Structure formats: structure tokens, C-alpha cells
Short mmCIF file of C-alpha atoms (C1' of nucleotides) in Angstrom, two decimals:
data_model
loop_
_atom_site.label_atom_id
_atom_site.label_comp_id
_atom_site.label_asym_id
_atom_site.label_seq_id
_atom_site.Cartn_x
_atom_site.Cartn_y
_atom_site.Cartn_z
CA MET A 6 29.19 20.85 50.81
CA THR A 7 32.06 17.89 50.28
CA MET A 8 35.27 19.15 50.10
CA SER A 9 37.99 19.08 47.01
CA ARG A 10 37.78 15.10 45.67
CA ALA A 11 41.25 14.91 45.00
CA ARG A 12 43.64 16.37 47.72
CA LYS A 13 47.65 16.83 47.12
CA SER A 14 50.09 18.06 49.69
CA SER A 15 50.55 21.73 49.48
CA PRO A 16 53.36 22.72 47.75
CA SER A 17 54.08 25.56 50.25
CA GLY A 18 56.81 23.39 52.01
CA PRO A 19 56.85 20.27 54.52
CA GLU A 20 54.16 22.14 56.88
CA ALA A 21 51.97 19.71 59.28
CA ASP A 22 48.94 18.38 57.53
CA ALA A 23 45.72 20.21 58.11
CA ALA A 24 43.56 18.99 60.33
CA LEU A 25 40.39 16.83 59.64
CA LYS A 26 36.76 18.18 59.18
CA THR A 27 35.75 16.29 62.29
CA ASP A 28 32.16 18.08 62.80
CA ALA A 29 29.86 15.73 61.59
CA THR A 30 31.17 12.92 63.61
CA THR A 31 31.28 15.14 66.80
CA SER A 32 27.77 15.97 66.46
CA ILE A 33 26.98 11.73 66.94
CA VAL A 34 25.39 11.88 70.36
CA GLY A 35 26.25 8.71 70.98
CA TYR A 36 29.46 9.19 69.67
CA ARG A 37 30.20 12.02 72.47
CA LEU A 38 28.58 9.84 75.08
CA ARG A 39 31.24 7.01 74.26
CA ARG A 40 34.18 9.54 74.20
CA ALA A 41 33.14 10.94 77.80
CA GLN A 42 32.37 7.77 79.51
CA LEU A 43 35.54 6.83 78.34
CA SER A 44 37.14 9.77 79.65
CA VAL A 45 35.78 9.05 82.97
CA PHE A 46 36.39 5.40 82.73
CA GLN A 47 39.97 5.93 82.40
CA LYS A 48 40.02 8.43 85.35
CA PHE A 49 38.48 5.70 87.39
CA ILE A 50 40.72 2.96 86.27
CA ALA A 51 43.96 5.31 86.97
CA VAL A 52 42.24 6.06 90.81
CA PHE A 53 41.75 2.75 91.41
CA GLU A 54 44.86 0.65 89.92
CA GLU A 55 46.57 0.66 92.93
CA LEU A 56 43.62 -1.14 94.90
CA LYS A 57 43.39 -3.14 92.11
CA LEU A 58 39.38 -2.48 91.64
CA ARG A 59 37.89 -2.29 87.95
CA PRO A 60 34.69 -0.28 87.69
CA ALA A 61 32.41 -3.64 87.88
CA ASP A 62 34.20 -4.68 91.06
CA TYR A 63 33.48 -1.74 93.08
CA SER A 64 29.92 -1.25 91.60
CA VAL A 65 29.27 -4.95 93.22
CA LEU A 66 31.11 -3.98 96.42
CA VAL A 67 28.51 -1.09 96.94
CA LEU A 68 25.67 -3.09 96.11
CA ILE A 69 26.27 -6.05 98.13
CA ASP A 70 27.34 -3.34 100.94
CA ASP A 71 23.77 -2.06 100.90
CA ASN A 72 22.08 -4.77 100.32
CA PRO A 73 23.42 -7.96 102.38
CA GLY A 74 22.50 -11.86 101.76
CA ARG A 75 21.44 -11.38 98.38
CA LYS A 76 21.74 -14.12 95.60
CA GLN A 77 24.01 -14.03 93.00
CA THR A 78 21.61 -13.63 90.18
CA GLU A 79 19.96 -10.62 91.93
CA ILE A 80 23.09 -8.50 92.56
CA ALA A 81 24.19 -9.63 88.87
CA GLU A 82 20.83 -8.54 87.29
CA VAL A 83 20.78 -5.19 88.76
CA LEU A 84 24.21 -4.24 87.22
CA GLY A 85 23.96 -5.65 84.10
CA ILE A 86 25.98 -8.78 84.25
CA LYS A 87 25.00 -12.24 83.19
CA ARG A 88 25.17 -14.67 86.08
CA ALA A 89 27.62 -16.69 84.12
CA ASN A 90 30.40 -14.27 84.05
CA PHE A 91 29.27 -13.01 87.55
CA VAL A 92 31.23 -16.14 88.79
CA THR A 93 34.38 -15.31 87.64
CA LEU A 94 33.82 -11.85 89.12
CA VAL A 95 32.77 -12.69 92.71
CA HIS A 96 34.51 -15.20 92.94
CA GLY A 97 37.79 -12.92 92.26
CA LEU A 98 36.50 -10.91 95.09
CA GLU A 99 36.03 -13.96 97.38
CA GLN A 100 39.57 -14.95 96.96
CA ARG A 101 40.71 -11.70 98.01
CA GLY A 102 38.84 -12.27 101.04
CA LEU A 103 36.44 -9.33 100.57
CA VAL A 104 33.11 -10.93 100.01
CA GLU A 105 31.88 -14.29 101.35
CA ARG A 106 29.59 -16.52 99.93
CA ILE A 107 27.49 -18.02 102.13
CA PRO A 108 24.99 -21.21 101.39
CA SER A 109 21.30 -20.03 101.92
CA LEU A 110 19.44 -21.78 104.10
CA GLU A 111 16.23 -21.19 102.75
CA ASP A 112 17.53 -22.27 99.19
CA LYS A 113 20.04 -24.46 99.02
CA ARG A 114 20.54 -23.39 95.43
CA ALA A 115 21.59 -20.03 96.15
CA ASN A 116 24.54 -18.40 97.56
CA ALA A 117 23.73 -15.40 99.73
CA LEU A 118 26.69 -12.35 99.22
CA HIS A 119 28.17 -10.89 102.19
CA LEU A 120 31.40 -8.40 102.96
CA THR A 121 33.80 -9.40 105.03
CA THR A 122 35.09 -7.42 107.63
CA ALA A 123 37.87 -6.88 105.62
CA GLY A 124 35.92 -6.20 102.87
CA GLN A 125 34.02 -3.27 104.99
CA ASN A 126 37.10 -1.68 105.49
CA PHE A 127 38.63 -2.09 101.61
CA LEU A 128 34.93 -0.75 100.57
CA ARG A 129 35.63 2.26 102.72
CA LEU A 130 38.93 3.20 101.58
CA ALA A 131 37.80 2.73 97.90
CA LYS A 132 34.46 4.71 98.76
CA SER A 133 36.54 7.71 100.23
CA ARG A 134 38.80 7.69 96.79
CA HIS A 135 35.61 7.56 94.50
CA ARG A 136 34.39 10.68 96.83
CA ALA A 137 37.61 12.65 95.82
CA LEU A 138 37.15 11.60 92.22
CA GLU A 139 33.43 12.75 91.77
CA ASP A 140 34.43 16.18 93.15
CA GLU A 141 36.81 16.17 90.71
CA ILE A 142 34.22 15.40 88.23
CA VAL A 143 31.86 18.44 89.94
CA THR A 144 34.53 20.59 89.66
CA GLN A 145 35.30 19.78 85.76
CA LEU A 146 31.51 20.09 85.38
CA GLY A 147 30.97 23.32 86.80
CA GLY A 148 29.68 22.73 90.08
CA THR A 149 26.96 20.11 91.76
CA GLU A 150 24.06 22.04 89.60
CA ALA A 151 26.24 20.82 86.74
CA ARG A 152 26.04 17.30 87.58
CA ALA A 153 22.51 16.85 88.67
CA LEU A 154 21.47 18.23 85.33
CA LEU A 155 23.96 15.63 83.92
CA LEU A 156 22.43 12.82 85.47
CA ALA A 157 18.73 13.92 84.65
CA LEU A 158 19.67 14.06 81.26
CA LEU A 159 21.53 10.99 80.64
CA ASP A 160 18.52 9.14 82.76
CA ARG A 161 16.31 10.37 79.87
CA LEU A 162 18.24 8.36 77.63
CA ILE A 163 17.74 5.01 79.40
CA MET B 24 23.18 3.37 107.21
CA THR B 25 23.61 -0.28 106.66
CA MET B 26 20.32 -2.63 106.48
CA SER B 27 20.11 -5.27 109.08
CA ARG B 28 22.97 -7.76 108.25
CA ALA B 29 20.83 -10.69 108.45
CA ARG B 30 18.24 -11.52 105.70
CA LYS B 31 15.22 -14.10 105.58
CA SER B 32 12.40 -14.21 103.34
CA SER B 33 9.78 -12.70 104.73
CA PRO B 34 7.31 -15.20 106.77
CA SER B 35 4.37 -13.14 105.81
CA GLY B 36 3.71 -15.31 102.24
CA PRO B 37 5.57 -16.06 98.73
CA GLU B 38 5.50 -12.43 97.69
CA ALA B 39 8.16 -10.70 95.35
CA ASP B 40 11.44 -10.22 97.21
CA ALA B 41 11.92 -6.44 98.00
CA ALA B 42 14.09 -4.18 95.56
CA LEU B 43 17.57 -3.77 96.01
CA LYS B 44 19.35 -0.15 97.40
CA THR B 45 20.53 0.89 94.22
CA ASP B 46 21.33 4.68 95.34
CA ALA B 47 24.71 4.87 95.93
CA THR B 48 25.39 3.13 92.54
CA THR B 49 23.15 4.91 90.45
CA SER B 50 24.77 8.26 91.79
CA ILE B 51 27.98 7.49 90.30
CA VAL B 52 28.71 9.86 87.30
CA GLY B 53 30.68 6.71 85.01
CA TYR B 54 28.61 4.26 86.04
CA ARG B 55 25.58 6.42 84.75
CA LEU B 56 27.00 7.42 81.60
CA ARG B 57 28.05 3.93 80.53
CA ARG B 58 24.24 2.71 81.00
CA ALA B 59 23.24 5.81 78.89
CA GLN B 60 25.50 5.29 76.29
CA LEU B 61 25.17 1.49 76.11
CA SER B 62 21.54 2.40 75.83
CA VAL B 63 21.64 4.80 72.77
CA PHE B 64 24.10 2.50 71.42
CA GLN B 65 22.15 -0.34 71.34
CA LYS B 66 19.34 1.69 69.71
CA PHE B 67 21.87 2.77 66.70
CA ILE B 68 22.77 -0.97 66.70
CA ALA B 69 19.07 -1.69 66.13
CA VAL B 70 18.63 0.81 63.55
CA PHE B 71 21.52 0.08 61.69
CA GLU B 72 21.81 -3.89 61.47
CA GLU B 73 20.03 -4.00 58.26
CA LEU B 74 22.42 -2.13 56.77
CA LYS B 75 25.26 -4.07 58.75
CA LEU B 76 26.82 -1.07 60.01
CA ARG B 77 28.39 -0.77 63.33
CA PRO B 78 28.77 2.59 64.96
CA ALA B 79 32.43 2.70 64.04
CA ASP B 80 31.87 1.65 60.57
CA TYR B 81 29.45 4.48 60.35
CA SER B 82 32.04 6.87 61.97
CA VAL B 83 34.54 6.07 59.25
CA LEU B 84 32.38 6.57 56.41
CA VAL B 85 31.21 10.17 57.62
CA LEU B 86 34.94 10.99 58.40
CA ILE B 87 36.07 9.82 54.82
CA ASP B 88 33.31 11.64 52.92
CA ASP B 89 34.37 14.85 54.74
CA ASN B 90 38.03 14.20 54.22
CA PRO B 91 38.84 12.47 51.00
CA GLY B 92 42.54 11.13 50.40
CA ARG B 93 43.55 10.85 53.51
CA LYS B 94 45.56 8.52 55.25
CA GLN B 95 44.65 5.42 57.17
CA THR B 96 46.50 5.97 59.89
CA GLU B 97 44.80 10.18 60.09
CA ILE B 98 41.10 8.55 60.01
CA ALA B 99 42.21 5.99 62.52
CA GLU B 100 43.52 8.56 65.28
CA VAL B 101 41.01 10.62 64.85
CA LEU B 102 38.32 8.26 65.78
CA GLY B 103 40.64 6.68 68.54
CA ILE B 104 41.28 3.49 66.51
CA LYS B 105 44.53 1.58 66.59
CA ARG B 106 45.66 1.54 62.93
CA ALA B 107 46.28 -2.39 63.10
CA ASN B 108 42.69 -2.98 64.18
CA PHE B 109 41.64 0.28 61.38
CA VAL B 110 43.25 -2.48 58.92
CA THR B 111 40.22 -4.90 59.59
CA LEU B 112 37.36 -2.47 59.51
CA VAL B 113 38.41 -0.80 56.41
CA HIS B 114 39.17 -3.75 54.32
CA GLY B 115 35.26 -4.98 55.35
CA LEU B 116 34.19 -1.47 53.75
CA GLU B 117 36.47 -2.06 50.76
CA GLN B 118 35.06 -5.72 50.33
CA ARG B 119 31.61 -4.23 50.09
CA GLY B 120 32.50 -2.02 47.59
CA LEU B 121 31.97 1.17 49.91
CA VAL B 122 35.62 2.44 50.31
CA GLU B 123 38.50 2.89 48.06
CA ARG B 124 42.11 2.10 49.06
CA ILE B 125 44.25 3.85 46.61
CA PRO B 126 47.87 3.90 46.71
CA SER B 127 49.12 7.29 47.48
CA LEU B 128 51.23 9.06 44.67
CA GLU B 129 53.20 11.31 46.99
CA ASP B 130 54.04 8.10 49.67
CA LYS B 131 54.36 4.99 48.55
CA ARG B 132 53.74 3.68 51.88
CA ALA B 133 50.50 5.23 52.34
CA ASN B 134 46.44 4.63 51.05
CA ALA B 135 44.30 7.61 50.28
CA LEU B 136 40.85 6.90 51.51
CA HIS B 137 37.94 7.26 49.34
CA LEU B 138 34.29 6.61 49.18
CA THR B 139 33.19 4.51 46.28
CA THR B 140 30.03 6.54 44.31
CA ALA B 141 28.24 3.11 45.59
CA GLY B 142 29.70 4.47 49.05
CA GLN B 143 28.74 7.88 48.95
CA ASN B 144 24.95 6.50 47.85
CA PHE B 145 24.66 4.17 50.99
CA LEU B 146 26.41 7.06 53.57
CA ARG B 147 23.41 9.48 52.14
CA LEU B 148 20.84 6.39 53.10
CA ALA B 149 22.66 6.13 56.31
CA LYS B 150 22.82 9.31 57.53
CA SER B 151 18.90 10.02 56.98
CA ARG B 152 18.69 6.71 59.07
CA HIS B 153 21.04 8.64 61.76
CA ARG B 154 19.17 11.91 61.31
CA ALA B 155 15.70 9.77 62.10
CA LEU B 156 17.58 8.76 65.64
CA GLU B 157 19.35 11.69 66.72
CA ASP B 158 15.49 13.23 66.24
CA GLU B 159 14.17 10.67 68.39
CA ILE B 160 17.03 10.94 70.93
CA VAL B 161 16.46 14.97 71.01
CA THR B 162 12.75 14.15 71.60
CA GLN B 163 13.74 11.70 74.53
CA LEU B 164 15.86 14.53 75.51
CA GLY B 165 13.32 17.18 75.89
CA GLY B 166 14.33 19.29 73.15
CA THR B 167 17.22 20.37 70.89
CA GLU B 168 18.30 22.81 73.78
CA ALA B 169 18.70 19.79 76.01
CA ARG B 170 20.96 18.19 73.69
CA ALA B 171 23.16 21.19 73.10
CA LEU B 172 23.03 20.92 76.98
CA LEU B 173 24.12 17.65 77.24
CA LEU B 174 26.72 17.71 74.54
CA ALA B 175 28.16 20.60 76.71
CA LEU B 176 28.54 19.29 79.55
CA LEU B 177 29.83 15.71 78.10
CA ASP B 178 32.63 18.34 76.24
CA ARG B 179 33.42 19.31 79.82
CA LEU B 180 34.06 15.44 80.92
CA ILE B 181 36.97 14.53 78.03
"C1'" DT C 23 9.32 -27.75 84.34
"C1'" DA C 24 11.88 -23.87 86.30
"C1'" DT C 25 15.90 -21.71 88.77
"C1'" DT C 26 21.02 -21.31 90.65
"C1'" DG C 27 25.41 -21.63 90.21
"C1'" DT C 28 28.82 -23.29 86.83
"C1'" DT C 29 31.85 -24.68 83.22
"C1'" DA C 30 33.01 -23.86 78.39
"C1'" DT C 31 32.98 -21.62 74.74
"C1'" DA C 32 32.47 -17.87 71.46
"C1'" DC C 33 32.47 -13.59 69.69
"C1'" DT C 34 33.91 -8.57 69.38
"C1'" DC C 35 36.68 -4.95 71.02
"C1'" DT C 36 41.20 -3.28 72.18
"C1'" DA C 37 46.21 -3.25 72.64
"C1'" DT C 38 50.73 -4.74 71.71
"C1'" DA C 39 55.12 -6.56 69.01
"C1'" DA C 40 56.99 -7.18 64.52
"C1'" DC C 41 57.66 -7.45 60.19
"C1'" DT C 42 57.85 -5.17 54.77
"C1'" DA C 43 58.34 -1.47 52.28
"C1'" DT C 44 59.14 2.81 51.91
"C1'" DA C 45 60.35 8.13 53.61
"C1'" DT D 26 65.76 6.17 62.18
"C1'" DA D 27 61.18 6.63 61.75
"C1'" DT D 28 56.49 6.35 59.57
"C1'" DA D 29 52.27 3.42 56.67
"C1'" DG D 30 50.19 -0.62 56.27
"C1'" DT D 31 49.85 -5.19 57.64
"C1'" DT D 32 49.95 -9.47 60.64
"C1'" DA D 33 49.60 -12.40 64.15
"C1'" DT D 34 48.43 -12.48 69.28
"C1'" DA D 35 46.45 -11.97 73.43
"C1'" DG D 36 43.40 -9.99 76.77
"C1'" DA D 37 39.52 -7.83 78.32
"C1'" DG D 38 34.18 -7.85 78.30
"C1'" DT D 39 30.01 -10.10 76.80
"C1'" DA D 40 26.84 -13.46 74.89
"C1'" DT D 41 24.91 -18.48 74.73
"C1'" DA D 42 24.60 -23.42 75.59
"C1'" DA D 43 24.09 -26.86 78.77
"C1'" DC D 44 25.01 -29.46 82.93
"C1'" DA D 45 24.09 -30.47 88.41
"C1'" DA D 46 21.89 -29.91 92.31
"C1'" DT D 47 17.63 -27.95 93.76
"C1'" DA D 48 12.72 -25.63 94.05
#
DNA sequence: TATTGTTATACTCTATAACTATA
DNA sequence: TATAGTTATAGAGTATAACAATA
């Protein structure tokens, strides 16, 4: 099953080196998942770079919009972000005028997160870009059924 | 479509806070891919931690075993690893006695990569662990057809 | 005593530039 | 001039510990 142990360049001329055997590597589910995820993230980053929105920023804005008034800890935990790292992230969004940190009335330790009006408008724009991107992905996958199938399969891995 | 803007803790007692709306977030293909990939990688890391093998280490060993004598640059490129970062990785594997860097006879700049006998034995063990892990994943997914389907769908995203 | 937000810090992964020795 | 390996370095992303204010 192994290839010949020694390998010298072919004497038949300066042709390109033969392709590597990658069968075993590419059969690894985790490896293929990572490659696909990186590919999709790269597209996301390319589409969103003029908005200066990284994937994590976008998911935070979406989540705050759907759940206004929640604490930093709550939003961070749902997204799997450590609260210590979430501080910098939400601070950036606040400095851009997209998010407000309003001291909670019920718990003086906590900040209630809200989108500003500018943040809501910005999110509307970002969502339209995202819709277009998802449409591209659906086309790549071969239709909405394929997308639903993929999401269902991914769900089983979590 | 938005929830009520203001949010105060319910006056009906100290019950747990309501769950967050996560529909929009979880419908993002990239986000779901990332979550699934992280989940699979965490399992991989847990299974392989006693072997002190990270995912990248394992894929490098597999690739060298299938393509003995190749240059560092070739192995690194196939795996999407920068050659500068590959130096540290392969150095670690060499120090553990799993990989040999043999100066190429045809090109004095290059190192031909080979597994040592110890490396081959170690890889055999790692592969058996990996097979067991993949079997778990297949079970999670619901069968080999589901796995093939997932890999086919992931392929379309690259 | 526990939790919220915060700072500081460290570790991994990844990316680029520049060097050397060869080609 | 280009390439292979290397070093140094910088930037993300992520992880933990510890602190002040509050619960």
C-alpha cells in the first residue's frame, strides 16, 4: 500500500513533479470541514471587508437586534465567546456608534446591550449583503434542499 | 418582527431568564460550519492528546507516509501551511524521532521528508485511533451514506 | 459567596519580510 | 533571477487569573 520508499526526480526531463497522494488526508471529516469552513469564511470576509465587519461582529449585531437589553455575558455565552474577549469586541462596536451599553436598572453590575438607530440601519445593510452571500452558497450547494440537508448533517455533529 | 425594545425582569418571580432568540444566527451556513468543525476538532484533540498529536501534526504524518521523499514546501503547500510555519511543525516531529529530514541529493537546498520506523509505528497507532473516531462520527451522522453525503456537500463549498 | 464587567496576560495559529545557500 | 529552508516578528483568536463593584 505504501509507495516506493526512495524517490528521485524522473530522468525523462524537467517535467513538473507528480501530484501528491492526498486520498487519506482528504477523507478526514474534520479536515474537510475545516477546509469548507475556511472557504466560506474567506468569502464572508471578502464581502464584508468594506463594512469592516468580521463574522463575530456580524453575529453579535444580529443577536443584539433580536434580543435587545440583554447582558454582555448572555450574548457572549450564546456565541461561545469568553466574556473577557467580548469586552473588546463590543467596545469596538460601541465606538463605531452601532451599539449602546446602557447600565442596567435592575443590576448595577450589568450593561444592557442595544443597537443604536445607526446600528439598526447598518445591520439592515449588512443583512442584505449576507442574504446575497447565502444565495451564492445555496447555488454552490445545488439548491435550498441541499442547504437544508447540509445544516441538518452539521447539526448532528454538535 | 423585532421583540419589544425595552426589557425588564419579569415581576412574576426569580425564574431563569428566557432563552435568547438565536434563529437568525444559527441559520448562517458559515456559523454552523464553524460550530460543527470546532466540535469535531475538539473531539479529535481529546482523543489525540495522550499521543500529543494536533490535527496538523497528524495530517503531516499521513501525507509524508503516502509521499515519502517530498520536500517540505510540497507537503506544506498541499496542507495550506506556510512554509515558514511548517519549519517549527516538522522540527517538532523530527525531535520526537518520528520524521527524518534528509538533505536531497538532487537539490542541495531541499530536505526530503521521510517517516522513521518509529514514526511509521506511531502513525499506525494514530490511524487506528482515527479510524475509531471516524466510526463515532459516522454513527453521529447516521451512517456511511450520510458521511458521503456530507463530504460531497462540503466539496461544493471549496 | 457568586456574578458582571474589566484588565492583563499568554498561548496558538497564521501571515509577511528578510536572510542564506543553492538553483 | 528564482527557489528551499530558516528566523524573526506581528497579528488575529482564544484561554485563564485576578480585581472592583455589586448581587
